[in-house]
Amino acid sequence: MALAEKYHLPLEDLSFAEARFERQIIEYDEPDLLQQVLQRESTLVMSMVEGRALADAGGLALVPGPSSTLPEGGEYIYLGRAAQHDYVVALLPQQVAPAHHELLDLRTAFTQLRPEHQHLMLIAQAITNWRRSYNFCPECGSPVRPTTAGWVLKCVKNGHELFPRTDPAVIVAIIDDQDRILLGANARWNTTVYSVLAGFVEAGESCESAVRREVFEESGVRVDECHYRGSQPWPLPRSLMLGYTAHAQTTDLVPDGLEILDLRWFSRAELGRELAAGSIQIPRGVSIAHALIRDWYGQPLPEAGAR
């Protein structure tokens, strides 16, 4: 069966691919609009300290808007609206030590929170990462101030506007003529973790060109046809992962030795056997990497110790 026939459909159950929240109020630069939202009992406020969210036994620690208090040095940013609730994040100063709450980073949130809270924290993390990265105007060096409910930064001197930045990256399941998948061990991970290959789209480059370039640079494999499967926001720190399945023209493997330390072709039987034995690991949970591997495998992937 040709690659186009088998791997052209969107990935099923891809986390964060569908919008859960609407953000209509960020289209208007009205200074009082966010404060009006915070006065509603239906508004729920989460809090973050240095990129980590306050949580309790029920998930994210959410309080009604009128009950929320913001210490000096804090800031509110609008996150969106869903199911009759508006959601806002309170960015708290580092010195604030919340009592009776756990502080979760995003990776932990992906394993502990229910899906709607995962998505809410993902949005909060994305906008928070951007806000922590830009304090001054790139044109003149003057301070910037937030507008449009926190989604735009404007230079106090020349009015230059800054908008949230997202870096596109391709992530690719490479399949050969024997229907094997190519997985690599990244230098940043435990060397028993194998995953699909990925890389950033460069300036002036299409996503399809990035697929072919990144795959060859990291593995020495040439690919021809590639098919878009879906996208996933991944604010670690600010990526948009664009998922593809691509056909391998060649199969000789040459890991680059910098990002990729080892490369292997796996049949389904080989991958299932090694996962069950615990000799290798793959990304799990909500990641698009897991979705691409699971889609190729065709059924739930074995856990270590499975028989």
PDB file of N, CA and C in Angstrom, residues 204-267:
ATOM      1  N   GLY A 204      12.660  31.266   5.409  1.00  0.00           N
ATOM      2  CA  GLY A 204      12.509  31.087   3.976  1.00  0.00           C
ATOM      3  C   GLY A 204      12.313  29.656   3.533  1.00  0.00           C
ATOM      4  N   GLU A 205      11.938  28.765   4.449  1.00  0.00           N
ATOM      5  CA  GLU A 205      11.841  27.342   4.154  1.00  0.00           C
ATOM      6  C   GLU A 205      10.409  26.863   4.339  1.00  0.00           C
ATOM      7  N   SER A 206       9.933  26.006   3.447  1.00  0.00           N
ATOM      8  CA  SER A 206       8.630  25.381   3.629  1.00  0.00           C
ATOM      9  C   SER A 206       8.751  24.242   4.636  1.00  0.00           C
ATOM     10  N   CYS A 207       7.607  23.818   5.169  1.00  0.00           N
ATOM     11  CA  CYS A 207       7.626  22.707   6.118  1.00  0.00           C
ATOM     12  C   CYS A 207       8.122  21.424   5.453  1.00  0.00           C
ATOM     13  N   GLU A 208       7.686  21.176   4.218  1.00  0.00           N
ATOM     14  CA  GLU A 208       8.106  19.972   3.519  1.00  0.00           C
ATOM     15  C   GLU A 208       9.615  19.962   3.263  1.00  0.00           C
ATOM     16  N   SER A 209      10.163  21.136   2.935  1.00  0.00           N
ATOM     17  CA  SER A 209      11.617  21.225   2.758  1.00  0.00           C
ATOM     18  C   SER A 209      12.335  20.979   4.080  1.00  0.00           C
ATOM     19  N   ALA A 210      11.754  21.485   5.168  1.00  0.00           N
ATOM     20  CA  ALA A 210      12.353  21.267   6.489  1.00  0.00           C
ATOM     21  C   ALA A 210      12.351  19.781   6.837  1.00  0.00           C
ATOM     22  N   VAL A 211      11.282  19.068   6.480  1.00  0.00           N
ATOM     23  CA  VAL A 211      11.228  17.622   6.724  1.00  0.00           C
ATOM     24  C   VAL A 211      12.408  16.935   6.044  1.00  0.00           C
ATOM     25  N   ARG A 212      12.590  17.200   4.769  1.00  0.00           N
ATOM     26  CA  ARG A 212      13.644  16.524   4.010  1.00  0.00           C
ATOM     27  C   ARG A 212      15.033  16.909   4.518  1.00  0.00           C
ATOM     28  N   ARG A 213      15.234  18.187   4.820  1.00  0.00           N
ATOM     29  CA  ARG A 213      16.542  18.643   5.291  1.00  0.00           C
ATOM     30  C   ARG A 213      16.863  18.064   6.663  1.00  0.00           C
ATOM     31  N   GLU A 214      15.929  18.193   7.615  1.00  0.00           N
ATOM     32  CA  GLU A 214      16.193  17.744   8.982  1.00  0.00           C
ATOM     33  C   GLU A 214      16.440  16.237   9.034  1.00  0.00           C
ATOM     34  N   VAL A 215      15.629  15.485   8.293  1.00  0.00           N
ATOM     35  CA  VAL A 215      15.800  14.035   8.301  1.00  0.00           C
ATOM     36  C   VAL A 215      17.185  13.658   7.766  1.00  0.00           C
ATOM     37  N   PHE A 216      17.600  14.275   6.662  1.00  0.00           N
ATOM     38  CA  PHE A 216      18.915  13.942   6.104  1.00  0.00           C
ATOM     39  C   PHE A 216      20.039  14.390   7.043  1.00  0.00           C
ATOM     40  N   GLU A 217      19.921  15.595   7.617  1.00  0.00           N
ATOM     41  CA  GLU A 217      20.981  16.088   8.508  1.00  0.00           C
ATOM     42  C   GLU A 217      21.159  15.185   9.727  1.00  0.00           C
ATOM     43  N   GLU A 218      20.059  14.692  10.283  1.00  0.00           N
ATOM     44  CA  GLU A 218      20.137  13.943  11.531  1.00  0.00           C
ATOM     45  C   GLU A 218      20.364  12.447  11.332  1.00  0.00           C
ATOM     46  N   SER A 219      19.986  11.932  10.151  1.00  0.00           N
ATOM     47  CA  SER A 219      20.039  10.482   9.979  1.00  0.00           C
ATOM     48  C   SER A 219      20.749  10.011   8.723  1.00  0.00           C
ATOM     49  N   GLY A 220      20.972  10.891   7.742  1.00  0.00           N
ATOM     50  CA  GLY A 220      21.539  10.476   6.471  1.00  0.00           C
ATOM     51  C   GLY A 220      20.528   9.847   5.535  1.00  0.00           C
ATOM     52  N   VAL A 221      19.257   9.787   5.952  1.00  0.00           N
ATOM     53  CA  VAL A 221      18.210   9.174   5.139  1.00  0.00           C
ATOM     54  C   VAL A 221      17.590  10.229   4.218  1.00  0.00           C
ATOM     55  N   ARG A 222      17.380   9.853   2.965  1.00  0.00           N
ATOM     56  CA  ARG A 222      16.678  10.713   2.017  1.00  0.00           C
ATOM     57  C   ARG A 222      15.201  10.317   1.993  1.00  0.00           C
ATOM     58  N   VAL A 223      14.316  11.314   2.103  1.00  0.00           N
ATOM     59  CA  VAL A 223      12.883  11.040   1.999  1.00  0.00           C
ATOM     60  C   VAL A 223      12.316  11.781   0.798  1.00  0.00           C
ATOM     61  N   ASP A 224      11.261  11.218   0.224  1.00  0.00           N
ATOM     62  CA  ASP A 224      10.613  11.894  -0.901  1.00  0.00           C
ATOM     63  C   ASP A 224       9.232  12.380  -0.479  1.00  0.00           C
ATOM     64  N   GLU A 225       8.174  11.593  -0.666  1.00  0.00           N
ATOM     65  CA  GLU A 225       6.841  12.088  -0.336  1.00  0.00           C
ATOM     66  C   GLU A 225       6.667  12.206   1.178  1.00  0.00           C
ATOM     67  N   CYS A 226       5.990  13.266   1.580  1.00  0.00           N
ATOM     68  CA  CYS A 226       5.676  13.447   2.993  1.00  0.00           C
ATOM     69  C   CYS A 226       4.257  14.001   3.103  1.00  0.00           C
ATOM     70  N   HIS A 227       3.576  13.600   4.161  1.00  0.00           N
ATOM     71  CA  HIS A 227       2.165  13.929   4.316  1.00  0.00           C
ATOM     72  C   HIS A 227       1.917  14.540   5.691  1.00  0.00           C
ATOM     73  N   TYR A 228       1.260  15.701   5.683  1.00  0.00           N
ATOM     74  CA  TYR A 228       0.930  16.408   6.929  1.00  0.00           C
ATOM     75  C   TYR A 228      -0.135  15.644   7.693  1.00  0.00           C
ATOM     76  N   ARG A 229       0.052  15.491   9.030  1.00  0.00           N
ATOM     77  CA  ARG A 229      -0.860  14.687   9.840  1.00  0.00           C
ATOM     78  C   ARG A 229      -1.571  15.479  10.929  1.00  0.00           C
ATOM     79  N   GLY A 230      -1.051  16.665  11.299  1.00  0.00           N
ATOM     80  CA  GLY A 230      -1.669  17.440  12.364  1.00  0.00           C
ATOM     81  C   GLY A 230      -0.637  18.288  13.083  1.00  0.00           C
ATOM     82  N   SER A 231      -1.114  19.203  13.922  1.00  0.00           N
ATOM     83  CA  SER A 231      -0.202  20.094  14.647  1.00  0.00           C
ATOM     84  C   SER A 231      -0.546  20.113  16.131  1.00  0.00           C
ATOM     85  N   GLN A 232       0.435  20.493  16.917  1.00  0.00           N
ATOM     86  CA  GLN A 232       0.273  20.530  18.367  1.00  0.00           C
ATOM     87  C   GLN A 232       1.112  21.650  18.954  1.00  0.00           C
ATOM     88  N   PRO A 233       0.492  22.579  19.709  1.00  0.00           N
ATOM     89  CA  PRO A 233       1.299  23.587  20.405  1.00  0.00           C
ATOM     90  C   PRO A 233       2.140  22.918  21.488  1.00  0.00           C
ATOM     91  N   TRP A 234       3.363  23.350  21.631  1.00  0.00           N
ATOM     92  CA  TRP A 234       4.288  22.730  22.593  1.00  0.00           C
ATOM     93  C   TRP A 234       5.170  23.839  23.164  1.00  0.00           C
ATOM     94  N   PRO A 235       4.682  24.553  24.180  1.00  0.00           N
ATOM     95  CA  PRO A 235       5.399  25.727  24.698  1.00  0.00           C
ATOM     96  C   PRO A 235       6.569  25.377  25.614  1.00  0.00           C
ATOM     97  N   LEU A 236       7.501  24.621  25.081  1.00  0.00           N
ATOM     98  CA  LEU A 236       8.704  24.239  25.816  1.00  0.00           C
ATOM     99  C   LEU A 236       9.931  24.551  24.954  1.00  0.00           C
ATOM    100  N   PRO A 237      10.250  25.837  24.672  1.00  0.00           N
ATOM    101  CA  PRO A 237       9.551  26.974  25.282  1.00  0.00           C
ATOM    102  C   PRO A 237       8.434  27.575  24.453  1.00  0.00           C
ATOM    103  N   ARG A 238       8.446  27.443  23.072  1.00  0.00           N
ATOM    104  CA  ARG A 238       7.428  28.167  22.293  1.00  0.00           C
ATOM    105  C   ARG A 238       7.256  27.555  20.908  1.00  0.00           C
ATOM    106  N   SER A 239       7.210  26.245  20.841  1.00  0.00           N
ATOM    107  CA  SER A 239       7.147  25.572  19.551  1.00  0.00           C
ATOM    108  C   SER A 239       5.711  25.277  19.125  1.00  0.00           C
ATOM    109  N   LEU A 240       5.517  25.195  17.817  1.00  0.00           N
ATOM    110  CA  LEU A 240       4.323  24.608  17.223  1.00  0.00           C
ATOM    111  C   LEU A 240       4.799  23.404  16.432  1.00  0.00           C
ATOM    112  N   MET A 241       4.442  22.203  16.900  1.00  0.00           N
ATOM    113  CA  MET A 241       4.918  20.974  16.280  1.00  0.00           C
ATOM    114  C   MET A 241       3.994  20.598  15.124  1.00  0.00           C
ATOM    115  N   LEU A 242       4.581  20.466  13.924  1.00  0.00           N
ATOM    116  CA  LEU A 242       3.845  20.134  12.709  1.00  0.00           C
ATOM    117  C   LEU A 242       4.191  18.696  12.332  1.00  0.00           C
ATOM    118  N   GLY A 243       3.218  17.799  12.509  1.00  0.00           N
ATOM    119  CA  GLY A 243       3.483  16.379  12.361  1.00  0.00           C
ATOM    120  C   GLY A 243       3.372  15.900  10.919  1.00  0.00           C
ATOM    121  N   TYR A 244       4.336  15.070  10.502  1.00  0.00           N
ATOM    122  CA  TYR A 244       4.364  14.506   9.150  1.00  0.00           C
ATOM    123  C   TYR A 244       4.684  13.018   9.216  1.00  0.00           C
ATOM    124  N   THR A 245       4.236  12.293   8.195  1.00  0.00           N
ATOM    125  CA  THR A 245       4.740  10.962   7.912  1.00  0.00           C
ATOM    126  C   THR A 245       5.432  11.027   6.557  1.00  0.00           C
ATOM    127  N   ALA A 246       6.645  10.492   6.461  1.00  0.00           N
ATOM    128  CA  ALA A 246       7.444  10.612   5.232  1.00  0.00           C
ATOM    129  C   ALA A 246       7.964   9.234   4.812  1.00  0.00           C
ATOM    130  N   HIS A 247       8.157   9.074   3.502  1.00  0.00           N
ATOM    131  CA  HIS A 247       8.662   7.818   2.937  1.00  0.00           C
ATOM    132  C   HIS A 247      10.168   7.887   2.735  1.00  0.00           C
ATOM    133  N   ALA A 248      10.863   6.874   3.209  1.00  0.00           N
ATOM    134  CA  ALA A 248      12.323   6.810   3.089  1.00  0.00           C
ATOM    135  C   ALA A 248      12.720   6.254   1.722  1.00  0.00           C
ATOM    136  N   GLN A 249      13.511   7.035   0.981  1.00  0.00           N
ATOM    137  CA  GLN A 249      14.091   6.551  -0.279  1.00  0.00           C
ATOM    138  C   GLN A 249      15.306   5.674  -0.023  1.00  0.00           C
ATOM    139  N   THR A 250      16.046   5.999   1.053  1.00  0.00           N
ATOM    140  CA  THR A 250      17.243   5.251   1.418  1.00  0.00           C
ATOM    141  C   THR A 250      17.104   4.780   2.856  1.00  0.00           C
ATOM    142  N   THR A 251      17.889   3.785   3.240  1.00  0.00           N
ATOM    143  CA  THR A 251      17.759   3.231   4.592  1.00  0.00           C
ATOM    144  C   THR A 251      19.074   3.177   5.366  1.00  0.00           C
ATOM    145  N   ASP A 252      20.200   3.509   4.728  1.00  0.00           N
ATOM    146  CA  ASP A 252      21.478   3.541   5.459  1.00  0.00           C
ATOM    147  C   ASP A 252      21.428   4.665   6.484  1.00  0.00           C
ATOM    148  N   LEU A 253      21.905   4.372   7.704  1.00  0.00           N
ATOM    149  CA  LEU A 253      21.771   5.310   8.810  1.00  0.00           C
ATOM    150  C   LEU A 253      23.114   5.917   9.199  1.00  0.00           C
ATOM    151  N   VAL A 254      23.136   7.260   9.301  1.00  0.00           N
ATOM    152  CA  VAL A 254      24.334   7.988   9.719  1.00  0.00           C
ATOM    153  C   VAL A 254      23.904   9.036  10.750  1.00  0.00           C
ATOM    154  N   PRO A 255      23.855   8.679  12.051  1.00  0.00           N
ATOM    155  CA  PRO A 255      23.470   9.668  13.063  1.00  0.00           C
ATOM    156  C   PRO A 255      24.451  10.823  13.072  1.00  0.00           C
ATOM    157  N   ASP A 256      23.928  12.034  13.299  1.00  0.00           N
ATOM    158  CA  ASP A 256      24.803  13.211  13.225  1.00  0.00           C
ATOM    159  C   ASP A 256      25.800  13.270  14.371  1.00  0.00           C
ATOM    160  N   GLY A 257      25.576  12.524  15.461  1.00  0.00           N
ATOM    161  CA  GLY A 257      26.519  12.491  16.578  1.00  0.00           C
ATOM    162  C   GLY A 257      26.427  13.682  17.502  1.00  0.00           C
ATOM    163  N   LEU A 258      25.647  14.673  17.142  1.00  0.00           N
ATOM    164  CA  LEU A 258      25.464  15.862  17.982  1.00  0.00           C
ATOM    165  C   LEU A 258      24.103  15.822  18.664  1.00  0.00           C
ATOM    166  N   GLU A 259      23.033  15.861  17.866  1.00  0.00           N
ATOM    167  CA  GLU A 259      21.690  15.751  18.428  1.00  0.00           C
ATOM    168  C   GLU A 259      21.263  14.300  18.540  1.00  0.00           C
ATOM    169  N   ILE A 260      21.601  13.497  17.546  1.00  0.00           N
ATOM    170  CA  ILE A 260      21.163  12.096  17.500  1.00  0.00           C
ATOM    171  C   ILE A 260      22.363  11.183  17.703  1.00  0.00           C
ATOM    172  N   LEU A 261      22.294  10.367  18.770  1.00  0.00           N
ATOM    173  CA  LEU A 261      23.404   9.485  19.102  1.00  0.00           C
ATOM    174  C   LEU A 261      23.260   8.100  18.482  1.00  0.00           C
ATOM    175  N   ASP A 262      22.025   7.664  18.264  1.00  0.00           N
ATOM    176  CA  ASP A 262      21.812   6.333  17.710  1.00  0.00           C
ATOM    177  C   ASP A 262      20.514   6.337  16.912  1.00  0.00           C
ATOM    178  N   LEU A 263      20.450   5.511  15.882  1.00  0.00           N
ATOM    179  CA  LEU A 263      19.276   5.390  15.024  1.00  0.00           C
ATOM    180  C   LEU A 263      18.993   3.913  14.782  1.00  0.00           C
ATOM    181  N   ARG A 264      17.682   3.566  14.714  1.00  0.00           N
ATOM    182  CA  ARG A 264      17.328   2.175  14.457  1.00  0.00           C
ATOM    183  C   ARG A 264      16.031   2.112  13.661  1.00  0.00           C
ATOM    184  N   TRP A 265      15.976   1.159  12.734  1.00  0.00           N
ATOM    185  CA  TRP A 265      14.725   0.821  12.066  1.00  0.00           C
ATOM    186  C   TRP A 265      14.017  -0.236  12.905  1.00  0.00           C
ATOM    187  N   PHE A 266      12.707  -0.055  13.116  1.00  0.00           N
ATOM    188  CA  PHE A 266      11.934  -1.021  13.905  1.00  0.00           C
ATOM    189  C   PHE A 266      10.752  -1.539  13.094  1.00  0.00           C
ATOM    190  N   SER A 267      10.578  -2.856  13.088  1.00  0.00           N
ATOM    191  CA  SER A 267       9.296  -3.423  12.670  1.00  0.00           C
ATOM    192  C   SER A 267       8.353  -3.336  13.870  1.00  0.00           C
TER     193      SER A 267
END
